[in-house]
Structures are given as structure tokens and as C-alpha cells.
PDB file of C-alpha atoms and ligand atoms in Angstrom:
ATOM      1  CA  UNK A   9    -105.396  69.673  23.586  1.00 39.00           C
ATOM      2  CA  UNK A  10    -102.526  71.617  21.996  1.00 48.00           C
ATOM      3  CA  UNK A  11    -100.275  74.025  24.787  1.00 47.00           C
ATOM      4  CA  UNK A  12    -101.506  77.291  25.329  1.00 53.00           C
ATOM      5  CA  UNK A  13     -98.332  79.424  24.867  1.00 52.00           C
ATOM      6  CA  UNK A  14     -99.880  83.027  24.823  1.00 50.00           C
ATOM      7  CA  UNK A  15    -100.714  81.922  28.484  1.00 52.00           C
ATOM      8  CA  UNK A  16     -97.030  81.424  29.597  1.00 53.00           C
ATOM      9  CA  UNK A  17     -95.174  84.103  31.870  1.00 53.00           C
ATOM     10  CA  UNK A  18     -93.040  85.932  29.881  1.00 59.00           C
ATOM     11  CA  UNK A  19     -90.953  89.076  31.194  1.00 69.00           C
ATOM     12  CA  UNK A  20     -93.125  91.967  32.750  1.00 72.00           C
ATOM     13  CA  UNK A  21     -91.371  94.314  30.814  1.00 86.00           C
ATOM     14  CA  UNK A  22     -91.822  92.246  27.498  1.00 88.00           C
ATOM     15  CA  UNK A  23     -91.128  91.926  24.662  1.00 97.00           C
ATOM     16  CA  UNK A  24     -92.734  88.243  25.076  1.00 97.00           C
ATOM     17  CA  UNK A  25     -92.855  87.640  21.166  1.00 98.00           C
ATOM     18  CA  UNK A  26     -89.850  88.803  19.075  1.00 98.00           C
ATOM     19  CA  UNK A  27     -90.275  88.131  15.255  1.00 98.00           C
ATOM     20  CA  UNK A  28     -87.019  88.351  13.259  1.00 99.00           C
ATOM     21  CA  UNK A  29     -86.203  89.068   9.483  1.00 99.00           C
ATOM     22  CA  UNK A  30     -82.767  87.153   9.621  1.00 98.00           C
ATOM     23  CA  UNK A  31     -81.089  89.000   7.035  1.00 98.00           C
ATOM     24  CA  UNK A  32     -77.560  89.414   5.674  1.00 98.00           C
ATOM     25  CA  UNK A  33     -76.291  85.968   4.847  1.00 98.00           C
ATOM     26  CA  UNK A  34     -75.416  86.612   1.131  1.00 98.00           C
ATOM     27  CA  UNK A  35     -73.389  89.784   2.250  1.00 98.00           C
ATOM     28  CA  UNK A  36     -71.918  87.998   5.451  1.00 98.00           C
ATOM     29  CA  UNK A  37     -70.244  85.492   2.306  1.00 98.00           C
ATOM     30  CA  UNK A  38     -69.707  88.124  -0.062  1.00 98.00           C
ATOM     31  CA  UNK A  39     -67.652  89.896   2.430  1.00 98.00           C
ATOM     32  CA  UNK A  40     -65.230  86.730   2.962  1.00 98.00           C
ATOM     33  CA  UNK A  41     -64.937  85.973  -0.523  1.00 98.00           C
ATOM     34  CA  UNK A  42     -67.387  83.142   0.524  1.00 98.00           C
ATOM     35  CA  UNK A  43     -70.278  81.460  -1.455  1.00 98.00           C
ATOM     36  CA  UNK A  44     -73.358  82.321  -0.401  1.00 98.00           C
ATOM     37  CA  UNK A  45     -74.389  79.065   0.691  1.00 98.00           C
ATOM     38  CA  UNK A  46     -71.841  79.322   3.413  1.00 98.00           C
ATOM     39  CA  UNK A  47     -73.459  82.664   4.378  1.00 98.00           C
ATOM     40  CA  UNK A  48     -76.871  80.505   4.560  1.00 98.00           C
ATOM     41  CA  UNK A  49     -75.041  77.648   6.451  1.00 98.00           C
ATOM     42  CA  UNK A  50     -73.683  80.065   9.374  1.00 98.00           C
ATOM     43  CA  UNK A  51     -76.867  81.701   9.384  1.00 98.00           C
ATOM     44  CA  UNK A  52     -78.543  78.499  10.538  1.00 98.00           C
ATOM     45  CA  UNK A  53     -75.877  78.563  13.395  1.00 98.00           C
ATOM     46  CA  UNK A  54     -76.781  81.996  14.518  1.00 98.00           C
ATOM     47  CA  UNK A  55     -80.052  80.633  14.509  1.00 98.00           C
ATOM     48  CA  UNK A  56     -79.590  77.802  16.970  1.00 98.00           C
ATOM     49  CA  UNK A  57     -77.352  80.854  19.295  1.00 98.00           C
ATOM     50  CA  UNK A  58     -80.810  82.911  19.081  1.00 98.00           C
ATOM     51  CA  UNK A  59     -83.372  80.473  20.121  1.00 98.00           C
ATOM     52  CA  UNK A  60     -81.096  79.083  22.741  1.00 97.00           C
ATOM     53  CA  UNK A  61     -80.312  82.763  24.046  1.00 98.00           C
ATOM     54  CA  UNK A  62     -84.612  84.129  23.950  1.00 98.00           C
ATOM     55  CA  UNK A  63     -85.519  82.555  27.378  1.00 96.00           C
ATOM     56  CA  UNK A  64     -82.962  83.916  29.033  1.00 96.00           C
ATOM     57  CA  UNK A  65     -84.410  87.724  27.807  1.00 97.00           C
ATOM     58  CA  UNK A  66     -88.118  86.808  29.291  1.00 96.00           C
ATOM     59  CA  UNK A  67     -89.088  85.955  25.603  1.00 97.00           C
ATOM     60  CA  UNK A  68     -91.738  83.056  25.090  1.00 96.00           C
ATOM     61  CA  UNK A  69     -92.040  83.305  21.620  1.00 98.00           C
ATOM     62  CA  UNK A  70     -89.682  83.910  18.323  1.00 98.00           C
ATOM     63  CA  UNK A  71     -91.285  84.184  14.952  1.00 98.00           C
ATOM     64  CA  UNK A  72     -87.794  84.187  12.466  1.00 98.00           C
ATOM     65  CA  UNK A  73     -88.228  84.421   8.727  1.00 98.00           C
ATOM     66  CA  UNK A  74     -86.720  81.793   6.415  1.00 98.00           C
ATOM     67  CA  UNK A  75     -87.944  81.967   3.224  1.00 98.00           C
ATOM     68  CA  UNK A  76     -90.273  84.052   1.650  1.00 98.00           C
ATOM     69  CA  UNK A  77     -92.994  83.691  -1.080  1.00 98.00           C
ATOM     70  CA  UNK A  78     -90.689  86.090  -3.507  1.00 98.00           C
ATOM     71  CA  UNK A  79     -87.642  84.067  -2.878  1.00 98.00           C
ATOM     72  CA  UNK A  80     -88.193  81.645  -5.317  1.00 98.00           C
ATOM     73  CA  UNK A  81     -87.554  84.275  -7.436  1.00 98.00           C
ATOM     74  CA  UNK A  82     -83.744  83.286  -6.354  1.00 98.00           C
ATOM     75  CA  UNK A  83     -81.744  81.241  -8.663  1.00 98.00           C
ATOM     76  CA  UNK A  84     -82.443  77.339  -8.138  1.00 98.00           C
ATOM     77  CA  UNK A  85     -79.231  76.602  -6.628  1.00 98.00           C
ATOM     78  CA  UNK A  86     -79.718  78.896  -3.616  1.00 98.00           C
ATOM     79  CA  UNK A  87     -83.420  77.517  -3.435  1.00 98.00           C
ATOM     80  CA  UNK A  88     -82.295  74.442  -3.313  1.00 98.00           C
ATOM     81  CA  UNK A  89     -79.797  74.581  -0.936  1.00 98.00           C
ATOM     82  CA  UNK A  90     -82.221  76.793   1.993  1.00 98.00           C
ATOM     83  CA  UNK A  91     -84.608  73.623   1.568  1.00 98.00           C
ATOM     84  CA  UNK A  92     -81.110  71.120   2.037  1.00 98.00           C
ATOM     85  CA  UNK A  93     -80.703  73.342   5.512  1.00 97.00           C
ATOM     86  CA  UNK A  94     -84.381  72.817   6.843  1.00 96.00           C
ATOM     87  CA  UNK A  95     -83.230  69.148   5.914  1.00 97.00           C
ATOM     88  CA  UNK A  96     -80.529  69.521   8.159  1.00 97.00           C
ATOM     89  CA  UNK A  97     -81.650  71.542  10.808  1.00 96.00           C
ATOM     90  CA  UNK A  98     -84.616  68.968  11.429  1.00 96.00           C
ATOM     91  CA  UNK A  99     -82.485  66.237  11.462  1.00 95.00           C
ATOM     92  CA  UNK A 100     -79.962  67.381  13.863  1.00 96.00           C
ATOM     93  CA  UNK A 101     -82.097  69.673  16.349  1.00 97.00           C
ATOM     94  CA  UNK A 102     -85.539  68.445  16.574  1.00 98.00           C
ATOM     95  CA  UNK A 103     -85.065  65.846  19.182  1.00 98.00           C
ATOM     96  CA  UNK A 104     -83.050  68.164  21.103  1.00 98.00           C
ATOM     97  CA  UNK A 105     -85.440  71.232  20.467  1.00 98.00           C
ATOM     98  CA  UNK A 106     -88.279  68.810  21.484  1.00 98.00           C
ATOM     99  CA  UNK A 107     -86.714  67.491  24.949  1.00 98.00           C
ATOM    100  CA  UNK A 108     -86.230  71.506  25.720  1.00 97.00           C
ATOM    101  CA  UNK A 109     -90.639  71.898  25.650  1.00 98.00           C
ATOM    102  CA  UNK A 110     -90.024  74.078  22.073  1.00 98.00           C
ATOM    103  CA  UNK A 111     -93.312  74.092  19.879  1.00 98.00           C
ATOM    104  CA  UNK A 112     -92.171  74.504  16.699  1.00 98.00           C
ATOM    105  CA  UNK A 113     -95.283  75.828  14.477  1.00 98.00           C
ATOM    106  CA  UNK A 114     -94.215  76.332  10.733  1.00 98.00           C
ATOM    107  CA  UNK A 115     -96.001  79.441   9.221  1.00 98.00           C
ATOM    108  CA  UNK A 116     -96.556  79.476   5.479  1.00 98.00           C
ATOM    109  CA  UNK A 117     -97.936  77.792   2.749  1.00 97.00           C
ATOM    110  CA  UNK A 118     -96.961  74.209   2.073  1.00 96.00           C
ATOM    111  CA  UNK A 119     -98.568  74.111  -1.664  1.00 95.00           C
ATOM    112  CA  UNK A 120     -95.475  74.727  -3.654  1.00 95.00           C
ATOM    113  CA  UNK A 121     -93.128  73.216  -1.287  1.00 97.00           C
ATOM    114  CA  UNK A 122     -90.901  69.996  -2.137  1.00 97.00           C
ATOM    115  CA  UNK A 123     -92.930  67.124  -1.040  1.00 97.00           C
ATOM    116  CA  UNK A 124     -90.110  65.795   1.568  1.00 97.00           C
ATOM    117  CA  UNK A 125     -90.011  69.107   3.234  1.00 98.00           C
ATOM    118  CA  UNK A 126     -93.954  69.344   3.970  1.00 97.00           C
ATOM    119  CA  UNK A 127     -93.889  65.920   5.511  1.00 97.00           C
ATOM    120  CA  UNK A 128     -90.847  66.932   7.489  1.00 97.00           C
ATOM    121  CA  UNK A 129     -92.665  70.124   8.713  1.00 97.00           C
ATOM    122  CA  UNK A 130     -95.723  67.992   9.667  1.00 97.00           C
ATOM    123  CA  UNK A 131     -93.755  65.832  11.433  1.00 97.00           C
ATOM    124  CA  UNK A 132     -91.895  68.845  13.433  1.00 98.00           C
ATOM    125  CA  UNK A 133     -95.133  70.220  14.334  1.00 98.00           C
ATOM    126  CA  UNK A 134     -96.992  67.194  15.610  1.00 98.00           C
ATOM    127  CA  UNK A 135     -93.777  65.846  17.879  1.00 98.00           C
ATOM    128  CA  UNK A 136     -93.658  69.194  19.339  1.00 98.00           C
ATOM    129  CA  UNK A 137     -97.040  69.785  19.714  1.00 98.00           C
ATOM    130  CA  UNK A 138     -97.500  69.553  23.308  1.00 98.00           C
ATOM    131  CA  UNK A 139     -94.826  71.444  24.182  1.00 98.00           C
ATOM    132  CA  UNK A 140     -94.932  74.622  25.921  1.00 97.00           C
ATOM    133  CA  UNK A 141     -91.974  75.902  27.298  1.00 97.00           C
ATOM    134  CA  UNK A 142     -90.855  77.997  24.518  1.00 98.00           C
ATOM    135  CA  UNK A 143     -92.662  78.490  21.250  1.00 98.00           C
ATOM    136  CA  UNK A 144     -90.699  78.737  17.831  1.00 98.00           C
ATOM    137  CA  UNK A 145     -91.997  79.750  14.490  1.00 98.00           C
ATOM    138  CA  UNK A 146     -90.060  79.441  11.603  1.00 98.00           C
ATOM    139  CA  UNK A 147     -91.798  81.300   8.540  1.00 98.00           C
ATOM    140  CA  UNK A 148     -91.184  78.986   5.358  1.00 98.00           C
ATOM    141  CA  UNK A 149     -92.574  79.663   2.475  1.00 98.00           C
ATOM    142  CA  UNK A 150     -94.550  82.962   3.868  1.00 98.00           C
ATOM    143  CA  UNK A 151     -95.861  85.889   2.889  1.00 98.00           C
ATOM    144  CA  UNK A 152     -97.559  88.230   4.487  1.00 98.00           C
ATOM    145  CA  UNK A 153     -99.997  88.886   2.164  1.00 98.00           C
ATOM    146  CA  UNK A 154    -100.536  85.360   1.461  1.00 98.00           C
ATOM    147  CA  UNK A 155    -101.490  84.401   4.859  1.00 98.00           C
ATOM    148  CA  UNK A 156    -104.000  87.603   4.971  1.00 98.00           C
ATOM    149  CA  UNK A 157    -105.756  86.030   1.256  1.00 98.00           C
ATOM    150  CA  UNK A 158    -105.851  82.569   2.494  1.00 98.00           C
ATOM    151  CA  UNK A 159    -107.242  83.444   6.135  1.00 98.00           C
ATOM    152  CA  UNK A 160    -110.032  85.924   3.863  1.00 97.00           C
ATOM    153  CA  UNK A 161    -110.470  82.789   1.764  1.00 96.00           C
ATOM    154  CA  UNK A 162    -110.817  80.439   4.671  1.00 96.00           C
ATOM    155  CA  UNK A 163    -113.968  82.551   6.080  1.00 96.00           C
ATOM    156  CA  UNK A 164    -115.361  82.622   2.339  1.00 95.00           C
ATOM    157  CA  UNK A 165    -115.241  78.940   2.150  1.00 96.00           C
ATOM    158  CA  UNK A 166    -116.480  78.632   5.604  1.00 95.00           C
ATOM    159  CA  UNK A 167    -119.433  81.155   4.802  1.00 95.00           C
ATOM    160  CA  UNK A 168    -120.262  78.728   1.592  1.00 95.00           C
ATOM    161  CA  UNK A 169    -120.316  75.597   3.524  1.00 96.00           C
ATOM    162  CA  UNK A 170    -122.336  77.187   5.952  1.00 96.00           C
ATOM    163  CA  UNK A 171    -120.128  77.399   8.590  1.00 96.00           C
ATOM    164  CA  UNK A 172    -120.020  80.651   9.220  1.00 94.00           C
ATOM    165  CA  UNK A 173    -122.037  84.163   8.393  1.00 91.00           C
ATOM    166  CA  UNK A 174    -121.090  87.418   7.301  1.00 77.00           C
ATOM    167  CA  UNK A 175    -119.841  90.438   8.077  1.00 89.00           C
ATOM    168  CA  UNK A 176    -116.294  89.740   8.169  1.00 92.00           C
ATOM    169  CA  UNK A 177    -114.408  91.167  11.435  1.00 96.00           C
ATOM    170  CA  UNK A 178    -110.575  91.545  12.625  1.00 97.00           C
ATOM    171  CA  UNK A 179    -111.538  88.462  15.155  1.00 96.00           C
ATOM    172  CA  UNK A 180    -112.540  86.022  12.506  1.00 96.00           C
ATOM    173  CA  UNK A 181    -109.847  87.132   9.725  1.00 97.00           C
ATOM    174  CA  UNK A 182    -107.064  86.887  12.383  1.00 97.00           C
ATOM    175  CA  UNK A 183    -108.414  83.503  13.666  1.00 96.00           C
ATOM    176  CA  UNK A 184    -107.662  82.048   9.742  1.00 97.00           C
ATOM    177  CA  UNK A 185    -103.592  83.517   9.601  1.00 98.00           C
ATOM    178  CA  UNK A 186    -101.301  81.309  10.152  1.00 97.00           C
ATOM    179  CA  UNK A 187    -100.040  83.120  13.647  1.00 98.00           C
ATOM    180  CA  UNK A 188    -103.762  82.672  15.046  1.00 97.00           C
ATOM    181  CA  UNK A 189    -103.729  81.273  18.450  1.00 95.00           C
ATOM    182  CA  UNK A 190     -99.973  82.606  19.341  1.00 95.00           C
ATOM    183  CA  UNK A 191     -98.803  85.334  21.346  1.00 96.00           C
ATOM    184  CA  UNK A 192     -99.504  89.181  19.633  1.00 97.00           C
ATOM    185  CA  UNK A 193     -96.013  89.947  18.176  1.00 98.00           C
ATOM    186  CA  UNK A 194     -94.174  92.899  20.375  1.00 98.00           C
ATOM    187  CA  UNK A 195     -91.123  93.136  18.525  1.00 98.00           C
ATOM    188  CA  UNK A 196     -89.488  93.047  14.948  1.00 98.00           C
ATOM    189  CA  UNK A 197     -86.287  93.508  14.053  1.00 99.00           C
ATOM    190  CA  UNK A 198     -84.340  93.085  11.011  1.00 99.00           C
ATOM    191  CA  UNK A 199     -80.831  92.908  10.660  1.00 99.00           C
ATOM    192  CA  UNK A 200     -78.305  93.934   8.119  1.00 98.00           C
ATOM    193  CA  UNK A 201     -79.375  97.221   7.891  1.00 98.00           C
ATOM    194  CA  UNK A 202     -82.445  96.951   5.729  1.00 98.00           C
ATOM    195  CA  UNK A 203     -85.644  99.196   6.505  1.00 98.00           C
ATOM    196  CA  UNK A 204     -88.338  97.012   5.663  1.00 98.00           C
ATOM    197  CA  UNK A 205     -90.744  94.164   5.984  1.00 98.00           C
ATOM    198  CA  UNK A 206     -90.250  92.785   2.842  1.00 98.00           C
ATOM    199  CA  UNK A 207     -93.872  91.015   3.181  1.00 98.00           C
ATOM    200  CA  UNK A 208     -93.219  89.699   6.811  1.00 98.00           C
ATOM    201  CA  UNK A 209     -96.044  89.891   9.211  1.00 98.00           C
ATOM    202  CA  UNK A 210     -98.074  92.279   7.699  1.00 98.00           C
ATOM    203  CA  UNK A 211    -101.074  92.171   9.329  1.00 98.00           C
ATOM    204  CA  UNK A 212     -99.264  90.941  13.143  1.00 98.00           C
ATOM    205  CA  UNK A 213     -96.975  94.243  12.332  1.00 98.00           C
ATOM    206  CA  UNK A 214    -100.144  96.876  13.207  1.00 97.00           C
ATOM    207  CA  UNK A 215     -98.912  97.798  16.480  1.00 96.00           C
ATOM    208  CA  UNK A 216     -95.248  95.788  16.863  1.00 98.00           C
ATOM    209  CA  UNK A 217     -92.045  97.755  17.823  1.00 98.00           C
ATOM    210  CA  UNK A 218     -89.595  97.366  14.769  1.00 98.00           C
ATOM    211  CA  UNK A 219     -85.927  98.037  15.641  1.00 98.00           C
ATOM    212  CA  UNK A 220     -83.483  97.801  12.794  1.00 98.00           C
ATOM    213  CA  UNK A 221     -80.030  96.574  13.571  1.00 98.00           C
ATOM    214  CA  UNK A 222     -76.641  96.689  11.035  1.00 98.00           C
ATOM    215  CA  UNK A 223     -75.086  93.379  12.005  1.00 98.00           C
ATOM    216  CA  UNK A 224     -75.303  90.748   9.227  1.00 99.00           C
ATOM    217  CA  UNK A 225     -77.561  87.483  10.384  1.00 99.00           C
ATOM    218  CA  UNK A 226     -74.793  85.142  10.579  1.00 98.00           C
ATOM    219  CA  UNK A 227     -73.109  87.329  13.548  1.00 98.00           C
ATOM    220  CA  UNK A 228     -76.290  87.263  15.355  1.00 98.00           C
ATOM    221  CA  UNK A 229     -76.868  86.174  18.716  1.00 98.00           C
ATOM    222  CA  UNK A 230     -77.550  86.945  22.397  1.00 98.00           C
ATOM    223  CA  UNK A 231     -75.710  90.444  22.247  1.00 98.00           C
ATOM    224  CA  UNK A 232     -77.752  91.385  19.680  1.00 98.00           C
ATOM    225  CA  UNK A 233     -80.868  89.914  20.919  1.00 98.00           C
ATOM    226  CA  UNK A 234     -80.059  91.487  23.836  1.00 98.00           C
ATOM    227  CA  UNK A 235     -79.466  95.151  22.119  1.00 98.00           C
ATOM    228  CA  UNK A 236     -83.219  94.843  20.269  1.00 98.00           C
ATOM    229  CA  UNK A 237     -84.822  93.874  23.761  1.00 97.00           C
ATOM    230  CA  UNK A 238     -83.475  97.169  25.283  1.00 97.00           C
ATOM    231  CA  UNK A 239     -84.544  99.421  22.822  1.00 97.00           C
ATOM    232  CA  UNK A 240     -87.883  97.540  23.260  1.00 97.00           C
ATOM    233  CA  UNK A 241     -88.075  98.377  26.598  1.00 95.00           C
ATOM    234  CA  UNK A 242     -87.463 101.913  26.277  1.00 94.00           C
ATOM    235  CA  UNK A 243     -90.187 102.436  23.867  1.00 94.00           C
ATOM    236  CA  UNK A 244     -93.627 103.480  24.956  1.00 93.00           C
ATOM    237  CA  UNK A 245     -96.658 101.728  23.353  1.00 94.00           C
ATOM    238  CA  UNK A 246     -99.814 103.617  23.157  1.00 93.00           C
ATOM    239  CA  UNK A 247    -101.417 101.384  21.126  1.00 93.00           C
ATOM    240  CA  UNK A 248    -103.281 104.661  19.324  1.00 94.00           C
ATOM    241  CA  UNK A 249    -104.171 106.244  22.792  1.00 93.00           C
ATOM    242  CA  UNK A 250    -102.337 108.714  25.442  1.00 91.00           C
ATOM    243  CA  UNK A 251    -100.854 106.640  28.281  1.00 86.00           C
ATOM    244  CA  UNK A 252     -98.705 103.468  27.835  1.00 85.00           C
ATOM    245  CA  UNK A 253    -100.342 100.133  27.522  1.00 83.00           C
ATOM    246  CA  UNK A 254     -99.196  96.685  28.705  1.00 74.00           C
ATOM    247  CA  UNK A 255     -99.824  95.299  25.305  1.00 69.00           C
ATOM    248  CA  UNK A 256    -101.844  91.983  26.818  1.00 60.00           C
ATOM    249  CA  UNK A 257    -104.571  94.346  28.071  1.00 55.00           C
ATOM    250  CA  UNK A 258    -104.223  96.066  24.326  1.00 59.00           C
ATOM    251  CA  UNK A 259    -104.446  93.151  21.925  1.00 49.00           C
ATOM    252  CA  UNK A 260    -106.285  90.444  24.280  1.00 41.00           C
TER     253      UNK A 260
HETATM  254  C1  IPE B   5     -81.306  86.178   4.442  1.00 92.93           C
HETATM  255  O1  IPE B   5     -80.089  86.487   3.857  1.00 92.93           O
HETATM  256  C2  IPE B   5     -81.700  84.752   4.212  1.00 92.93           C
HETATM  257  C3  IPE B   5     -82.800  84.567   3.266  1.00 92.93           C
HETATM  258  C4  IPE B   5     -83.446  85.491   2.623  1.00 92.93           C
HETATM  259  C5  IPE B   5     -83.194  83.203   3.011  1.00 92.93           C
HETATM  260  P1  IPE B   5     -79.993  86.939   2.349  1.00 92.93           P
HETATM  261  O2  IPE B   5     -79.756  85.726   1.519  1.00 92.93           O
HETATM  262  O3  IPE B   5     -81.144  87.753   1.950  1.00 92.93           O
HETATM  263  O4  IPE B   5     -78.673  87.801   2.392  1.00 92.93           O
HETATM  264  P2  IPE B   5     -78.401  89.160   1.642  1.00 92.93           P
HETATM  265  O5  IPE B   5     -79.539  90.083   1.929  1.00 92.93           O
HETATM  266  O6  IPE B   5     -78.302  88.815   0.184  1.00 92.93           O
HETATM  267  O7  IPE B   5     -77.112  89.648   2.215  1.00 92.93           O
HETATM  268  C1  IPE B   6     -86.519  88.733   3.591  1.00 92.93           C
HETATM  269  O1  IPE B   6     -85.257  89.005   3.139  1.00 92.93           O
HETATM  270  C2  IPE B   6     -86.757  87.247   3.636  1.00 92.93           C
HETATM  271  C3  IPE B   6     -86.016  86.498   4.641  1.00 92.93           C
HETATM  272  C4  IPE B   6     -85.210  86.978   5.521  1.00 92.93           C
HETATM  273  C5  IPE B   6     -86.273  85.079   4.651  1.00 92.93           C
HETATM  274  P1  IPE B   6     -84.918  89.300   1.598  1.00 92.93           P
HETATM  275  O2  IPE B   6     -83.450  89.429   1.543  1.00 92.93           O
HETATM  276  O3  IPE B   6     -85.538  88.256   0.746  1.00 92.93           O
HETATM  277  O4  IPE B   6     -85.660  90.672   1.329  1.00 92.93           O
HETATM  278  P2  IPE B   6     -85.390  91.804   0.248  1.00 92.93           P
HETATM  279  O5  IPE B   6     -85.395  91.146  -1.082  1.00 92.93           O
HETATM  280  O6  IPE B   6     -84.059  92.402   0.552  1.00 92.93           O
HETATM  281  O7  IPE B   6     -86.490  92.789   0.442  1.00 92.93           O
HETATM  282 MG1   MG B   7     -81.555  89.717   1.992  1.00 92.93          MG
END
């Protein structure tokens, strides 16, 4: 049986699932005279400072973006060196993240992916499958609107085999993303100053908070973690009706 995080306490004030568009790294090394590579490598850093300051903010669940289905359209070199740094990060902080209870779940599609770095999200998911004192889902590979055609084409499939009957509902489409079975997301914030989704979450975004912060990705970190959770907290959710919602009775 595979650990039920969405049933973990989180804070009673939330946000129990943050998702984060870690952005900024190219500008971060642009702004030191830096390549961007370094900007990429410090960004993995601010990373590690994130996950290791969410628990201490009632959070149960992060959801960070780290490559996206249009960033291939990057030259090879940078491509190349983002898949050396899941390479890296693996190596040097799955053990660790695995001792700490941390489900890692990788969202995204793994067609397309080099064949090393599929096998080495496999193996990250099934060592830290039990886990459940902290989920963390690192969107590689993702799009938004990816994950909504495949889960559409997973019921289609399902529908031809048999499996399943028609009509098509929010239930069954949302049971075939790649998120299904996780906490509803709360919160999203980007960084670097950027106002937009850029194909994150598109679907999980319906009803999440979104607070847009200026520091660059590579400065991130439990003060700024921190800074999104309070502006969380003094937002009201109405989830489309009058009075303010605790968002488990909202999204079930
Ligand atoms: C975010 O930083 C990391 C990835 C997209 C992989 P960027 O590389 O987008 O940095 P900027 O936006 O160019 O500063
Ligand atoms: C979104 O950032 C993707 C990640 C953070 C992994 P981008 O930097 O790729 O987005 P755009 O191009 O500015 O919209
Ligand atoms: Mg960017």
C-alpha cells in the first residue's frame, strides 16, 4: 500500500500544499557576470533550503517546477546540464531525503527523457514510496497541458479496453493527472517577478492562491517561504461561494 499523504496533519491555517515555479536562475548569473549554469547550480541549493524549511511552516506537500515541456526549446547545453543536476541531486540527497519519510513523486512525462534519468526517477520513486512524512514533487519534464491530454487519453484507452464507460467527469479526468492521489494544491508562487504559469498546474491551479514574489530562485529559502505562507493566510477562499471555506471540505 503506498502512504496516504493527503491524510497527514498539516497546519490548520494551511497552506498544506505549496507548488513553486522556481524561477530566476539565468538572471541570478547574469547579474554576477556568472554562467547560467551556475545560476542553475545555486538554484538546486535553494532547493534543498526550501524543502528542508516547508515542515517547519505546517506544509505537507511541495510541488516545485524543474523543467518544463517548452524548455527543450533551450539551447542543448543548458538542457543538458538541468538533466547533469537531477544526476546530482539524486545521488547526493536521496538517501538522506529518504531517511527524513520524503515521498518523492516525479510529475511529467518520461517519453522524451534521457534513458538514465527515467530509471533514476523510477528508482527515486519506488525507495521513497512508503514514506509519508513529507511529500515532494519535482515536475520534470511537465506540462500542464500535457498531463490534462494524457489523463483525457488514459480514460479513452480505458473506455476502449472496456474498462471504463462514458461520460467523462472532473473525478475520473483528475484521477489520470499526474498529481492524482496528492493533496489539492493551496498555494503557488513564482518567483523572480514573473506573472504567470507558464503551463504549470493548469488544471490543480482552479482554485489555488498564487502569490508572486521578486526574489530570484537561487536566493530562495525559509524567509521567503515564510513571506508566501503569510500572504496565504490572509487571503480568504470562497471557493466560488460567500463565506470562507477550509479548502479540505471544498475540494474533498
Ligand atoms: C528557472 O530559471 C529554472 C528553469 C526554468 C529550469 P530560469 O533558467 O528560467 O532563469 P531566468 O528566468 O532565465 O532568469
Ligand atoms: C517555468 O519557467 C519553468 C520552470 C521554472 C521550470 P520559464 O523560465 O521556463 O518560463 P517562461 O519562459 O519565462 O514563461
Ligand atoms: Mg525563467
Amino acid at each position: 500500500m503506498t502512504a496516504q499523504i493527503a491524510d497527514l496533519p498539516g497546519s490548520p491555517d494551511g497552506p498544506r500544499h505549496v507548488a513553486l515555479i522556481m524561477d530566476g536562475n539565468g538572471r541570478w548569473a547574469q547579474a554576477r557576470g556568472l554562467p547560467r549554469a551556475v545560476g542553475h547550480r545555486e538554484g538546486v541549493q535553494a532547493l534543498k533550503r526550501t524543502v528542508q524549511a516547508a515542515p517547519s511552516l505546517g506544509i505537507q506537500c511541495l510541488t516545485v517546477f524543474g523543467f518544463s515541456t517548452e524548455n527543450w526549446r533551450r539551447p542543448a547545453e543548458e538542457v543538458s546540464d538541468l538533466m547533469g543536476l537531477v544526476r546530482s541531486y539524486v545521488a547526493s540527497d536521496l538517501n538522506r531525503l529518504d531517511r527524513e519519510g520524503v515521498r518523492v513523486r516525479v510529475l511529467g512525462r518520461r517519453t522524451g527523457l534521457p534513458t538514465d534519468i527515467a530509471k533514476i526517477i523510477e528508482r527515486a520513486e519506488a525507495q521513497t514510496a512508503h514514506n509519508t512524512q513529507f511529500m515532494l514533487q519535482v515536475a520534470f519534464n511537465y506540462g500542464g497541458r500535457a498531463d490534462i491530454v494524457d489523463a483525457a487519453q488514459r480514460h479513452v484507452d480505458r473506455v476502449l479496453k472496456g474498462e471504463a464507460t462514458g461520460p467523462l467527469d472532473e473525478d475520473t479526468l483528475g484521477l489520470g493527472l499526474s498529481t492524482a492521489g496528492g493533496p489539492p494544491v493551496d498555494l503557488i508562487v513564482r518567483t523572480s517577478g514573473e506573472q504567470r504559469l507558464s503551463n504549470f498546474l493548469l488544471w490543480e491551479a482552479a482554485y489555488a492562491e498564487m502569490v508572486f514574489q521578486d526574489v530570484l530562485w537561487p536566493d530562495y529559502g525559509l524567509a521567503g517561504l515564510t513571506d508566501a505562507v503569510e500572504q496565504y493566510r490572509n487571503r480568504d477562499r470562497r471557493f466560488g461561494g460567500l463565506a470562507t471555506v477550509q479548502p479540505a471540505l471544498a475540494t474533498g
